mmCIF file of C-alpha atoms and ligand atoms in Angstrom:
data_model
loop_
_atom_site.group_PDB
_atom_site.id
_atom_site.type_symbol
_atom_site.label_atom_id
_atom_site.label_comp_id
_atom_site.label_asym_id
_atom_site.label_seq_id
_atom_site.Cartn_x
_atom_site.Cartn_y
_atom_site.Cartn_z
ATOM 1 C CA UNK A 617 -11.170 19.996 -103.632
ATOM 2 C CA UNK A 618 -11.688 16.298 -104.443
ATOM 3 C CA UNK A 619 -10.652 13.695 -101.825
ATOM 4 C CA UNK A 620 -7.865 11.190 -102.612
ATOM 5 C CA UNK A 621 -9.363 7.846 -103.769
ATOM 6 C CA UNK A 622 -8.472 5.967 -100.523
ATOM 7 C CA UNK A 623 -10.174 8.586 -98.325
ATOM 8 C CA UNK A 624 -13.328 8.746 -100.469
ATOM 9 C CA UNK A 625 -13.556 4.936 -100.423
ATOM 10 C CA UNK A 626 -13.382 4.866 -96.623
ATOM 11 C CA UNK A 627 -15.854 7.756 -96.509
ATOM 12 C CA UNK A 628 -18.398 5.895 -98.679
ATOM 13 C CA UNK A 629 -18.189 2.856 -96.389
ATOM 14 C CA UNK A 630 -18.611 4.910 -93.205
ATOM 15 C CA UNK A 631 -21.444 6.883 -94.873
ATOM 16 C CA UNK A 632 -23.241 3.586 -95.559
ATOM 17 C CA UNK A 633 -23.936 3.364 -91.818
ATOM 18 C CA UNK A 634 -25.581 6.814 -91.805
ATOM 19 C CA UNK A 635 -29.074 5.385 -91.270
ATOM 20 C CA UNK A 636 -28.086 3.260 -88.248
ATOM 21 C CA UNK A 637 -30.781 3.877 -85.633
ATOM 22 C CA UNK A 638 -28.507 3.251 -82.649
ATOM 23 C CA UNK A 639 -25.943 6.042 -82.228
ATOM 24 C CA UNK A 640 -23.493 3.925 -80.217
ATOM 25 C CA UNK A 641 -23.550 1.051 -82.752
ATOM 26 C CA UNK A 642 -22.925 3.587 -85.493
ATOM 27 C CA UNK A 643 -20.011 5.162 -83.590
ATOM 28 C CA UNK A 644 -18.373 1.770 -83.042
ATOM 29 C CA UNK A 645 -18.809 0.394 -86.555
ATOM 30 C CA UNK A 646 -17.673 3.636 -88.222
ATOM 31 C CA UNK A 647 -14.523 3.808 -86.060
ATOM 32 C CA UNK A 648 -13.863 0.111 -86.735
ATOM 33 C CA UNK A 649 -14.012 0.666 -90.507
ATOM 34 C CA UNK A 650 -11.729 3.713 -90.316
ATOM 35 C CA UNK A 651 -9.108 1.841 -88.271
ATOM 36 C CA UNK A 652 -9.398 -1.336 -90.364
ATOM 37 C CA UNK A 653 -8.853 0.557 -93.602
ATOM 38 C CA UNK A 654 -5.978 2.550 -92.113
ATOM 39 C CA UNK A 655 -4.371 -0.678 -90.854
ATOM 40 C CA UNK A 656 -4.558 -2.388 -94.265
ATOM 41 C CA UNK A 657 -3.123 0.697 -95.941
ATOM 42 C CA UNK A 658 -0.373 1.189 -93.367
ATOM 43 C CA UNK A 659 1.017 -2.340 -93.798
ATOM 44 C CA UNK A 660 0.035 -2.512 -97.510
ATOM 45 C CA UNK A 661 -1.699 -5.838 -96.841
ATOM 46 C CA UNK A 662 -1.324 -8.320 -99.711
ATOM 47 C CA UNK A 663 -4.160 -10.644 -100.838
ATOM 48 C CA UNK A 664 -2.228 -13.620 -99.535
ATOM 49 C CA UNK A 665 -1.792 -12.004 -96.108
ATOM 50 C CA UNK A 666 -5.469 -11.016 -96.022
ATOM 51 C CA UNK A 667 -6.439 -14.646 -96.762
ATOM 52 C CA UNK A 668 -4.070 -15.979 -94.077
ATOM 53 C CA UNK A 669 -5.623 -13.527 -91.619
ATOM 54 C CA UNK A 670 -9.102 -14.815 -92.480
ATOM 55 C CA UNK A 671 -7.882 -18.414 -92.064
ATOM 56 C CA UNK A 672 -6.363 -17.542 -88.682
ATOM 57 C CA UNK A 673 -9.632 -15.994 -87.449
ATOM 58 C CA UNK A 674 -11.611 -18.978 -88.808
ATOM 59 C CA UNK A 675 -9.327 -21.408 -86.927
ATOM 60 C CA UNK A 676 -9.678 -19.253 -83.794
ATOM 61 C CA UNK A 677 -13.468 -19.551 -84.014
ATOM 62 C CA UNK A 678 -13.300 -23.304 -84.620
ATOM 63 C CA UNK A 679 -11.166 -23.746 -81.481
ATOM 64 C CA UNK A 680 -13.934 -22.242 -79.315
ATOM 65 C CA UNK A 681 -16.453 -24.401 -77.466
ATOM 66 C CA UNK A 682 -18.400 -24.208 -74.205
ATOM 67 C CA UNK A 683 -15.163 -24.192 -72.169
ATOM 68 C CA UNK A 684 -12.423 -22.960 -74.482
ATOM 69 C CA UNK A 685 -12.642 -19.342 -75.662
ATOM 70 C CA UNK A 686 -9.809 -18.819 -78.123
ATOM 71 C CA UNK A 687 -11.016 -15.328 -79.101
ATOM 72 C CA UNK A 688 -10.657 -14.125 -75.498
ATOM 73 C CA UNK A 689 -7.187 -15.689 -75.424
ATOM 74 C CA UNK A 690 -6.396 -13.759 -78.609
ATOM 75 C CA UNK A 691 -7.715 -10.583 -76.994
ATOM 76 C CA UNK A 692 -5.557 -11.339 -73.924
ATOM 77 C CA UNK A 693 -2.361 -11.940 -75.900
ATOM 78 C CA UNK A 694 -2.873 -8.858 -78.082
ATOM 79 C CA UNK A 695 -3.278 -6.749 -74.929
ATOM 80 C CA UNK A 696 -6.884 -5.845 -75.762
ATOM 81 C CA UNK A 697 -8.271 -7.411 -72.567
ATOM 82 C CA UNK A 698 -6.015 -5.307 -70.342
ATOM 83 C CA UNK A 699 -6.864 -2.188 -72.390
ATOM 84 C CA UNK A 700 -10.536 -3.018 -71.685
ATOM 85 C CA UNK A 701 -9.660 -3.286 -68.017
ATOM 86 C CA UNK A 702 -7.842 0.060 -68.168
ATOM 87 C CA UNK A 703 -10.705 1.852 -69.955
ATOM 88 C CA UNK A 704 -13.365 0.514 -67.613
ATOM 89 C CA UNK A 705 -11.632 0.448 -64.225
ATOM 90 C CA UNK A 706 -12.630 3.055 -61.669
ATOM 91 C CA UNK A 707 -10.249 5.965 -61.434
ATOM 92 C CA UNK A 708 -9.625 6.224 -57.720
ATOM 93 C CA UNK A 709 -5.947 6.351 -56.912
ATOM 94 C CA UNK A 710 -6.329 4.825 -53.453
ATOM 95 C CA UNK A 711 -8.439 1.885 -54.669
ATOM 96 C CA UNK A 712 -6.845 -1.496 -55.403
ATOM 97 C CA UNK A 713 -6.161 -1.894 -59.132
ATOM 98 C CA UNK A 714 -7.942 -4.592 -61.083
ATOM 99 C CA UNK A 715 -6.452 -7.361 -63.222
ATOM 100 C CA UNK A 716 -7.664 -10.096 -65.581
ATOM 101 C CA UNK A 717 -10.255 -12.642 -64.456
ATOM 102 C CA UNK A 718 -8.866 -15.306 -66.817
ATOM 103 C CA UNK A 719 -10.610 -18.508 -67.910
ATOM 104 C CA UNK A 720 -10.061 -20.528 -64.716
ATOM 105 C CA UNK A 721 -12.485 -18.779 -62.342
ATOM 106 C CA UNK A 722 -15.129 -21.151 -60.988
ATOM 107 C CA UNK A 723 -18.388 -20.111 -59.375
ATOM 108 C CA UNK A 724 -19.997 -21.908 -56.449
ATOM 109 C CA UNK A 725 -16.953 -22.754 -54.337
ATOM 110 C CA UNK A 726 -17.996 -23.602 -50.772
ATOM 111 C CA UNK A 727 -17.263 -20.973 -48.107
ATOM 112 C CA UNK A 728 -14.393 -21.817 -45.739
ATOM 113 C CA UNK A 729 -13.737 -20.634 -42.197
ATOM 114 C CA UNK A 730 -11.414 -17.705 -41.430
ATOM 115 C CA UNK A 731 -7.828 -18.985 -41.622
ATOM 116 C CA UNK A 732 -8.652 -22.275 -43.411
ATOM 117 C CA UNK A 733 -6.152 -24.034 -45.674
ATOM 118 C CA UNK A 734 -7.145 -24.233 -49.372
ATOM 119 C CA UNK A 735 -4.200 -26.453 -50.391
ATOM 120 C CA UNK A 736 -4.915 -30.157 -50.587
ATOM 121 C CA UNK A 737 -1.633 -30.833 -52.381
ATOM 122 C CA UNK A 738 2.034 -30.179 -51.595
ATOM 123 C CA UNK A 739 3.840 -26.906 -52.126
ATOM 124 C CA UNK A 740 5.673 -24.182 -50.224
ATOM 125 C CA UNK A 741 3.238 -23.053 -47.492
ATOM 126 C CA UNK A 742 2.087 -19.428 -47.611
ATOM 127 C CA UNK A 743 -0.187 -17.527 -45.216
ATOM 128 C CA UNK A 744 -2.273 -14.792 -46.880
ATOM 129 C CA UNK A 745 -3.978 -12.179 -44.708
ATOM 130 C CA UNK A 746 -5.090 -8.556 -44.668
ATOM 131 C CA UNK A 747 -7.982 -6.164 -44.344
ATOM 132 C CA UNK A 748 -10.616 -5.090 -46.877
ATOM 133 C CA UNK A 749 -11.423 -1.391 -46.551
ATOM 134 C CA UNK A 750 -13.417 1.309 -48.280
ATOM 135 C CA UNK A 751 -11.822 4.489 -49.618
ATOM 136 C CA UNK A 752 -12.413 6.295 -46.311
ATOM 137 C CA UNK A 753 -10.513 3.594 -44.468
ATOM 138 C CA UNK A 754 -13.655 1.942 -43.083
ATOM 139 C CA UNK A 755 -13.316 -1.846 -42.628
ATOM 140 C CA UNK A 756 -15.670 -3.804 -44.900
ATOM 141 C CA UNK A 757 -17.368 -6.525 -42.897
ATOM 142 C CA UNK A 758 -18.965 -9.493 -44.689
ATOM 143 C CA UNK A 759 -17.083 -9.085 -48.000
ATOM 144 C CA UNK A 760 -16.828 -12.316 -49.991
ATOM 145 C CA UNK A 761 -13.267 -13.113 -51.057
ATOM 146 C CA UNK A 762 -12.811 -15.764 -53.743
ATOM 147 C CA UNK A 763 -9.282 -16.960 -54.526
ATOM 148 C CA UNK A 764 -7.829 -19.402 -57.055
ATOM 149 C CA UNK A 765 -4.293 -20.308 -58.099
ATOM 150 C CA UNK A 766 -2.119 -22.958 -59.740
ATOM 151 C CA UNK A 767 -0.395 -25.916 -58.096
ATOM 152 C CA UNK A 768 3.417 -26.295 -58.341
ATOM 153 C CA UNK A 769 2.935 -28.136 -61.671
ATOM 154 C CA UNK A 770 1.531 -24.864 -63.116
ATOM 155 C CA UNK A 771 -2.015 -26.205 -63.490
ATOM 156 C CA UNK A 772 -5.340 -25.100 -62.041
ATOM 157 C CA UNK A 773 -7.438 -27.818 -60.455
ATOM 158 C CA UNK A 774 -9.914 -27.818 -63.384
ATOM 159 C CA UNK A 775 -7.086 -28.584 -65.859
ATOM 160 C CA UNK A 776 -5.520 -31.415 -63.892
ATOM 161 C CA UNK A 777 -7.337 -34.685 -63.095
ATOM 162 C CA UNK A 778 -4.586 -35.517 -60.553
ATOM 163 C CA UNK A 779 -5.609 -32.638 -58.254
ATOM 164 C CA UNK A 780 -8.407 -33.093 -55.710
ATOM 165 C CA UNK A 781 -11.705 -31.351 -56.526
ATOM 166 C CA UNK A 782 -11.603 -27.717 -55.378
ATOM 167 C CA UNK A 783 -7.851 -27.745 -54.716
ATOM 168 C CA UNK A 784 -6.342 -24.263 -54.347
ATOM 169 C CA UNK A 785 -9.718 -22.532 -54.579
ATOM 170 C CA UNK A 786 -11.318 -20.778 -51.657
ATOM 171 C CA UNK A 787 -14.171 -18.551 -50.652
ATOM 172 C CA UNK A 788 -13.933 -16.516 -47.447
ATOM 173 C CA UNK A 789 -15.842 -13.785 -45.651
ATOM 174 C CA UNK A 790 -14.267 -10.810 -43.891
ATOM 175 C CA UNK A 791 -14.893 -10.449 -40.145
ATOM 176 C CA UNK A 792 -16.126 -7.387 -38.216
ATOM 177 C CA UNK A 793 -12.677 -5.774 -38.576
ATOM 178 C CA UNK A 794 -12.740 -6.361 -42.358
ATOM 179 C CA UNK A 795 -9.998 -8.979 -41.986
ATOM 180 C CA UNK A 796 -9.486 -12.115 -44.069
ATOM 181 C CA UNK A 797 -6.922 -14.901 -43.660
ATOM 182 C CA UNK A 798 -6.190 -18.244 -45.269
ATOM 183 C CA UNK A 799 -3.384 -20.716 -45.690
ATOM 184 C CA UNK A 800 -2.276 -21.924 -49.096
ATOM 185 C CA UNK A 801 0.936 -22.493 -51.035
ATOM 186 C CA UNK A 802 3.095 -20.176 -53.126
ATOM 187 C CA UNK A 803 1.687 -20.080 -56.691
ATOM 188 C CA UNK A 804 3.731 -21.042 -59.758
ATOM 189 C CA UNK A 805 4.115 -19.494 -63.216
ATOM 190 C CA UNK A 806 2.337 -21.347 -66.009
ATOM 191 C CA UNK A 807 1.777 -21.259 -69.774
ATOM 192 C CA UNK A 808 -1.530 -20.080 -71.213
ATOM 193 C CA UNK A 809 -3.091 -22.736 -73.526
ATOM 194 C CA UNK A 810 -0.847 -23.096 -76.593
ATOM 195 C CA UNK A 811 -2.567 -25.935 -78.490
ATOM 196 C CA UNK A 812 -4.538 -23.579 -80.749
ATOM 197 C CA UNK A 813 -4.089 -20.713 -83.222
ATOM 198 C CA UNK A 814 -3.065 -18.299 -80.439
ATOM 199 C CA UNK A 815 -0.206 -20.635 -79.483
ATOM 200 C CA UNK A 816 0.852 -20.715 -83.155
ATOM 201 C CA UNK A 817 0.728 -16.932 -83.258
ATOM 202 C CA UNK A 818 3.012 -16.722 -80.189
ATOM 203 C CA UNK A 819 5.533 -19.125 -81.783
ATOM 204 C CA UNK A 820 5.409 -17.337 -85.157
ATOM 205 C CA UNK A 821 6.094 -13.999 -83.468
ATOM 206 C CA UNK A 822 8.840 -15.216 -81.104
ATOM 207 C CA UNK A 823 6.816 -14.751 -77.907
ATOM 208 C CA UNK A 824 6.675 -17.038 -74.852
ATOM 209 C CA UNK A 825 3.310 -18.170 -73.423
ATOM 210 C CA UNK A 826 4.107 -17.760 -69.695
ATOM 211 C CA UNK A 827 2.123 -15.932 -67.034
ATOM 212 C CA UNK A 828 4.124 -15.024 -63.910
ATOM 213 C CA UNK A 829 3.053 -16.769 -60.682
ATOM 214 C CA UNK A 830 -0.072 -15.139 -59.260
ATOM 215 C CA UNK A 831 -3.071 -15.702 -57.069
ATOM 216 C CA UNK A 832 -6.452 -14.424 -58.259
ATOM 217 C CA UNK A 833 -8.835 -12.511 -55.969
ATOM 218 C CA UNK A 834 -12.447 -11.599 -56.566
ATOM 219 C CA UNK A 835 -13.943 -9.442 -53.815
ATOM 220 C CA UNK A 836 -17.642 -8.598 -53.534
ATOM 221 C CA UNK A 837 -19.342 -6.645 -50.779
ATOM 222 C CA UNK A 838 -22.781 -5.037 -50.562
ATOM 223 C CA UNK A 839 -22.544 -1.307 -51.354
ATOM 224 C CA UNK A 840 -19.138 -1.619 -53.074
ATOM 225 C CA UNK A 841 -18.040 -2.180 -56.662
ATOM 226 C CA UNK A 842 -16.870 -5.736 -57.311
ATOM 227 C CA UNK A 843 -13.076 -6.065 -57.559
ATOM 228 C CA UNK A 844 -11.358 -8.677 -59.754
ATOM 229 C CA UNK A 845 -7.630 -8.624 -59.295
ATOM 230 C CA UNK A 846 -4.514 -10.762 -58.785
ATOM 231 C CA UNK A 847 -1.289 -10.572 -56.799
ATOM 232 C CA UNK A 848 1.914 -11.313 -58.733
ATOM 233 C CA UNK A 849 5.111 -12.733 -57.218
ATOM 234 C CA UNK A 850 7.973 -10.218 -57.352
ATOM 235 C CA UNK A 851 10.575 -12.987 -57.634
ATOM 236 C CA UNK A 852 8.997 -14.640 -60.697
ATOM 237 C CA UNK A 853 11.158 -14.701 -63.865
ATOM 238 C CA UNK A 854 8.148 -13.684 -66.006
ATOM 239 C CA UNK A 855 6.925 -10.783 -63.863
ATOM 240 C CA UNK A 856 8.141 -8.259 -66.473
ATOM 241 C CA UNK A 857 6.982 -10.217 -69.534
ATOM 242 C CA UNK A 858 3.484 -11.556 -68.783
ATOM 243 C CA UNK A 859 2.065 -13.181 -71.961
ATOM 244 C CA UNK A 860 -1.278 -11.423 -71.329
ATOM 245 C CA UNK A 861 0.000 -8.106 -69.869
ATOM 246 C CA UNK A 862 -1.975 -8.407 -66.608
ATOM 247 C CA UNK A 863 0.793 -7.310 -64.214
ATOM 248 C CA UNK A 864 0.535 -3.838 -62.670
ATOM 249 C CA UNK A 865 3.330 -2.614 -60.349
ATOM 250 C CA UNK A 866 0.873 -2.056 -57.471
ATOM 251 C CA UNK A 867 -0.132 -5.748 -57.631
ATOM 252 C CA UNK A 868 3.400 -7.162 -57.340
ATOM 253 C CA UNK A 869 4.034 -8.647 -53.886
ATOM 254 C CA UNK A 870 6.848 -10.178 -51.868
ATOM 255 C CA UNK A 871 6.549 -13.570 -50.216
ATOM 256 C CA UNK A 872 8.272 -12.931 -46.894
ATOM 257 C CA UNK A 873 10.104 -16.053 -45.679
ATOM 258 C CA UNK A 874 9.042 -17.209 -42.194
ATOM 259 C CA UNK A 875 10.200 -20.146 -40.029
ATOM 260 C CA UNK A 876 7.850 -22.353 -42.035
ATOM 261 C CA UNK A 877 6.774 -21.074 -45.440
ATOM 262 C CA UNK A 878 5.956 -17.502 -46.432
ATOM 263 C CA UNK A 879 3.864 -14.635 -45.134
ATOM 264 C CA UNK A 880 1.847 -12.404 -47.466
ATOM 265 C CA UNK A 881 0.166 -9.385 -45.871
ATOM 266 C CA UNK A 882 -2.042 -7.559 -48.341
ATOM 267 C CA UNK A 883 -4.952 -5.134 -47.830
ATOM 268 C CA UNK A 884 -7.542 -4.304 -50.492
ATOM 269 C CA UNK A 885 -9.423 -1.032 -50.955
ATOM 270 C CA UNK A 886 -12.868 -1.077 -52.557
ATOM 271 C CA UNK A 887 -14.852 1.767 -54.087
ATOM 272 C CA UNK A 888 -18.311 2.459 -52.677
ATOM 273 C CA UNK A 889 -21.046 1.755 -55.238
ATOM 274 C CA UNK A 890 -22.535 5.306 -55.166
ATOM 275 C CA UNK A 891 -19.230 6.672 -56.502
ATOM 276 C CA UNK A 892 -19.031 4.315 -59.492
HETATM 277 C C1 BEZ B 788 -5.268 -16.515 -65.906
HETATM 278 O O1 BEZ B 788 -4.647 -15.757 -65.197
HETATM 279 O O2 BEZ B 788 -5.814 -17.462 -65.355
HETATM 280 C C2 BEZ B 788 -5.306 -16.297 -67.395
HETATM 281 C C3 BEZ B 788 -5.578 -15.045 -67.893
HETATM 282 C C4 BEZ B 788 -5.627 -14.854 -69.274
HETATM 283 C C5 BEZ B 788 -5.383 -15.923 -70.133
HETATM 284 C C6 BEZ B 788 -5.094 -17.166 -69.619
HETATM 285 C C7 BEZ B 788 -5.036 -17.365 -68.236
HETATM 286 FE FE1 FE B 789 -4.291 -17.223 -63.585
#
């Protein structure tokens, strides 16, 4: 039986990769062609739409430089980044779930003492504390905990010349009981960058650019898999409509009101390296 024209066309393109020496490259490129052809056929893409798509991708590339990565932002807003996270995260129910690193992580922040305050600007005070453990409940001593968050104006320190250098960024080490503690302020929701093609895409499709208030954590300890995650504020208006789909129910936390400010008690569970 002869194949319908559209199937034989797709087949001849996928066959053209038959001599690819690397099996994984071949698998990826063949699947990409199959899905790309199926997509164009499903929506019956017109020439004009195809051209506008090419122009959009060209503008996305032109917006990228050493700091700005518009393609990752596109991946984030199309949910691809969180699918990547889902595919590649370790499947251990008791382990803390991961979330997006985002573009505002900064390496080389100076280590602060247990309980230090990372806020050099005003905001509602919040005390973050907890214990880092392994899957068997063992406390993880000497884990490095890096944290970063926005100020009440919704900006990270690197985006805002008004904020002191290193504001709302911290690096801590867990003690012999696996405990960490630091003072900060309650984070604020903020828009992802909208001054590029991704922002235009959000407007054209009726989507908002907001991320719910969150504080990022990156936890590294010898013998354990690195954990990149974030804790999202339960009372944030965008907690159920994150522009980049990073919220997972297990990462949503309450800020418990205290006499002065809020208390946030949160433990983290890491996966031992041998099991990864
Ligand atoms: C962030 O949480 O910092 C972030 C993540 C993805 C896109 C933009 C910002
Ligand atoms: Fe963020």
